[in-house]
Amino acid sequence: MQSFFIAGTDTGVGKTAVAAALFRALQPQHFRYWKPVQTGTPGDDDTITVQQTTKVAPEKLLAPAYRFRAPLSPHLAASLENGAIEPAVLLERASHHTAEGPTVIECAGGLLVPLCPGFLQIDFIEKAQLPVLLVAEDKLGAINHTLLSLEAARSRGINVLGVLLNLSTDFEGNAQSIEEYGRVNVLGRVPKFSSLTEMLSQTKGFFQKIAQTLILQ
C-alpha cells in the first residue's frame, strides 16, 4: 500500500480523528503520519493529538513542514507572520517521506484550500502523485460537498480511494446517493462520539477493516 492523503470535504468534518484511527490501524504496515501544514498552534496541533491518542512510537510521527499560530487557511495564517509556504519545500519533503516508507498525509482542510498564492492544496496532491481518501460529515449537504470534491479531484487525475462518512447520527441516504452519483466507494459511516478517545476505543475493528480494504487497492 502506498502513501495517501486524507482530505476533508469541509472544515470540522473530523478529519484528524479519522486520520488517527486509520493511522493506528495501519501500524502493521509500518505507516507514518504527516501533517505538512498546521495552523492554529500551539492550541491546535494535530500531530500532538495523534501521538497522544494513538500511543504510537514518536518516530512514526513526522514534523510539519510549516506551523502557524492563527487558526486560519494556511495562506492567510502565513501572511500574518510575514511568512510563506513554498511549494517546492512541500513537494521535496513529500517525496522524501514517502520514499522512506508509507505515510498517511493529513491535509489542512479541503482540496481547494489555498496554501500560498497560485498554489492550492489540490495542486500539492496532484504534483505529489498520490491518491486521496475523502472524509465528509454525514449531514445535510454532504452529497453536494462530496460530489464537488470528487469532481475537483478527478479533473486533476487524482485517484480517490473512497469516501468515509463521519459524525453520523440518524441521517440517512447520503451513502447511497454519494455512491450512485459520485461513482465512488463509500467505505463506511462513523458514528458521532463524545470524544476522540471514545471514538478510537469503539471503532478499532471498523478501521482495521478499512485499512485492509485500502491495502488491497
Coordinates of C-alpha atoms in Angstrom, one line a residue:
M1 CA 0.0 0.0 0.0
Q2 CA 1.4 3.4 -1.0
S3 CA 1.2 6.6 0.9
F4 CA -2.0 8.7 0.6
F5 CA -3.6 11.9 1.5
I6 CA -6.7 12.4 3.8
A7 CA -8.7 15.4 2.9
G8 CA -12.0 16.8 4.2
T9 CA -14.9 18.0 2.1
D10 CA -15.3 20.9 4.6
T11 CA -13.8 22.1 7.8
G12 CA -14.8 20.4 11.0
V13 CA -15.6 17.1 9.5
G14 CA -13.4 15.1 11.9
K15 CA -10.6 14.5 9.5
T16 CA -7.9 14.3 12.3
A17 CA -10.0 11.7 14.2
V18 CA -10.3 9.6 11.1
A19 CA -6.6 10.1 10.3
A20 CA -5.6 9.0 13.8
A21 CA -7.9 5.9 13.8
L22 CA -6.7 4.8 10.3
F23 CA -3.1 5.5 11.1
R24 CA -3.3 3.3 14.2
A25 CA -5.0 0.5 12.1
L26 CA -2.2 0.7 9.5
Q27 CA 0.6 0.2 12.0
P28 CA 1.3 -3.4 11.0
Q29 CA 2.2 -2.0 7.5
H30 CA 4.7 0.4 9.2
F31 CA 2.9 3.6 8.2
R32 CA 3.9 7.1 9.5
Y33 CA 1.8 10.2 10.0
W34 CA 2.5 13.6 8.5
K35 CA 0.6 16.9 8.6
P36 CA 2.5 19.1 6.2
V37 CA 0.9 22.4 7.2
Q38 CA -0.5 23.1 10.6
T39 CA -2.3 26.3 11.6
G40 CA -3.8 27.3 15.0
T41 CA -0.7 26.2 17.0
P42 CA 0.1 25.7 19.8
G43 CA -3.6 25.3 20.9
D44 CA -4.4 23.1 17.9
D45 CA -1.7 20.7 16.9
D46 CA -2.9 17.6 15.1
T47 CA 0.4 15.8 15.2
I48 CA 0.4 16.0 19.0
T49 CA -3.2 14.9 19.1
V50 CA -2.5 11.9 17.0
Q51 CA 0.5 11.0 19.1
Q52 CA -1.3 11.3 22.4
T53 CA -4.4 9.4 21.3
T54 CA -2.8 6.5 19.3
K55 CA 0.2 6.0 21.7
V56 CA 2.4 5.0 18.7
A57 CA 6.2 5.5 18.8
P58 CA 7.2 9.1 18.4
E59 CA 9.4 8.3 15.4
K60 CA 6.2 7.4 13.5
L61 CA 5.1 11.0 13.5
L62 CA 6.8 13.4 11.1
A63 CA 7.1 17.0 11.9
P64 CA 5.1 19.5 9.9
A65 CA 6.9 21.5 7.3
Y66 CA 5.1 24.6 8.4
R67 CA 3.4 25.7 11.6
F68 CA 1.5 29.0 12.0
R69 CA -0.3 30.4 15.0
A70 CA -3.6 31.8 13.5
P71 CA -6.4 29.2 13.1
L72 CA -7.0 30.3 9.5
S73 CA -6.5 29.0 6.0
P74 CA -2.7 28.3 5.5
H75 CA -2.1 31.2 3.1
L76 CA -3.8 33.7 5.5
A77 CA -2.1 32.3 8.6
A78 CA 1.3 32.5 6.9
S79 CA 0.8 36.1 5.8
L80 CA 0.0 37.2 9.3
E81 CA 3.5 36.1 10.3
N82 CA 5.1 37.6 7.2
G83 CA 5.8 34.0 6.1
A84 CA 5.1 32.0 3.0
I85 CA 4.6 28.3 2.2
E86 CA 7.0 27.2 -0.5
P87 CA 5.5 24.5 -2.8
A88 CA 9.0 23.2 -3.6
V89 CA 9.6 22.5 0.1
L90 CA 6.3 20.6 0.5
L91 CA 7.0 18.5 -2.6
E92 CA 10.6 17.8 -1.6
R93 CA 9.5 16.6 1.9
A94 CA 6.6 14.6 0.5
S95 CA 9.0 12.8 -1.9
H96 CA 11.5 12.2 0.9
H97 CA 9.0 11.0 3.4
T98 CA 7.1 8.7 1.1
A99 CA 10.3 7.2 -0.3
E100 CA 11.3 6.2 3.3
G101 CA 8.0 4.4 3.9
P102 CA 4.2 4.5 3.5
T103 CA 2.7 7.7 5.0
V104 CA -0.7 8.9 6.0
I105 CA -0.7 12.6 5.0
E106 CA -3.4 14.7 6.6
C107 CA -4.4 17.8 4.5
A108 CA -5.0 21.2 6.1
G109 CA -8.7 21.2 5.3
G110 CA -10.3 20.6 1.9
L111 CA -9.0 20.1 -1.6
L112 CA -9.2 23.8 -2.7
V113 CA -7.7 25.4 0.4
P114 CA -5.0 27.9 -0.7
L115 CA -1.6 27.1 0.6
C116 CA 0.1 30.1 -1.0
P117 CA -0.7 32.4 -3.9
G118 CA -1.2 30.3 -7.0
F119 CA -0.9 27.0 -5.2
L120 CA -3.9 25.1 -3.8
Q121 CA -3.9 22.0 -1.7
I122 CA -5.2 20.1 -4.7
D123 CA -2.1 21.2 -6.6
F124 CA 0.1 19.7 -3.9
I125 CA -1.8 16.4 -4.1
E126 CA -1.6 16.3 -7.9
K127 CA 2.1 17.1 -8.1
A128 CA 2.9 14.5 -5.3
Q129 CA 1.1 11.9 -7.5
L130 CA -0.6 10.2 -4.5
P131 CA -4.2 9.1 -4.0
V132 CA -6.7 10.7 -1.6
L133 CA -9.3 9.5 0.9
L134 CA -12.2 11.9 1.3
V135 CA -13.8 12.5 4.7
A136 CA -17.3 14.1 4.8
E137 CA -19.6 14.9 7.7
D138 CA -22.7 12.7 7.4
K139 CA -25.2 15.5 7.4
L140 CA -27.5 17.5 5.1
G141 CA -25.2 19.0 2.4
A142 CA -22.7 16.1 2.4
I143 CA -23.8 14.9 -1.0
N144 CA -23.1 18.3 -2.7
H145 CA -19.8 18.8 -0.8
T146 CA -18.6 15.3 -1.6
L147 CA -19.6 15.4 -5.3
L148 CA -17.8 18.7 -5.8
S149 CA -14.7 17.3 -4.1
L150 CA -14.8 14.2 -6.3
E151 CA -15.2 16.3 -9.4
A152 CA -12.3 18.5 -8.5
A153 CA -10.0 15.5 -7.8
R154 CA -10.9 13.7 -10.9
S155 CA -10.4 16.8 -13.1
R156 CA -6.7 16.6 -11.9
G157 CA -6.4 12.9 -12.5
I158 CA -6.2 12.2 -8.7
N159 CA -7.2 8.7 -7.7
V160 CA -9.9 8.8 -5.0
L161 CA -9.6 5.7 -2.7
G162 CA -13.1 6.2 -1.3
V163 CA -15.3 8.3 0.9
L164 CA -15.7 8.0 4.6
L165 CA -18.8 9.5 6.2
N166 CA -18.0 10.8 9.7
L167 CA -20.0 12.1 12.7
S168 CA -23.1 10.2 11.6
T169 CA -26.3 10.4 13.7
D170 CA -29.6 9.3 12.4
F171 CA -29.3 11.0 9.0
E172 CA -29.9 8.5 6.2
G173 CA -29.5 8.5 2.4
N174 CA -26.1 10.2 1.9
A175 CA -24.0 7.0 1.5
Q176 CA -26.2 5.5 -1.3
S177 CA -26.5 8.9 -3.1
I178 CA -22.8 9.6 -3.0
E179 CA -22.0 6.1 -4.3
E180 CA -24.6 6.4 -7.1
Y181 CA -23.9 9.9 -8.3
G182 CA -20.2 10.0 -7.4
R183 CA -19.3 6.6 -8.7
V184 CA -17.2 6.0 -5.7
N185 CA -17.0 3.5 -2.9
V186 CA -18.3 4.8 0.5
L187 CA -16.1 2.9 2.9
G188 CA -18.5 3.3 5.9
R189 CA -20.2 5.6 8.4
V190 CA -18.5 6.5 11.7
P191 CA -21.0 7.5 14.5
K192 CA -20.6 10.7 16.4
F193 CA -18.8 10.2 19.7
S194 CA -18.3 12.4 22.7
S195 CA -14.5 12.4 22.4
L196 CA -11.7 11.2 20.1
T197 CA -10.6 8.8 22.8
E198 CA -14.1 7.2 22.8
M199 CA -14.1 7.1 19.1
L200 CA -10.8 5.3 18.9
S201 CA -11.8 2.8 21.5
Q202 CA -15.1 2.0 19.9
T203 CA -14.1 1.8 16.2
K204 CA -10.9 -0.2 16.2
G205 CA -12.3 -3.2 14.3
F206 CA -14.1 -0.9 11.9
F207 CA -10.9 0.9 10.9
Q208 CA -8.9 -2.3 10.7
K209 CA -11.4 -3.4 8.0
I210 CA -11.0 -0.1 6.2
A211 CA -7.2 -0.4 6.4
Q212 CA -7.4 -3.9 4.8
T213 CA -9.6 -2.5 2.0
L214 CA -7.1 0.3 1.3
I215 CA -4.2 -2.1 1.4
L216 CA -5.8 -4.2 -1.3
Q217 CA -6.3 -1.3 -3.7

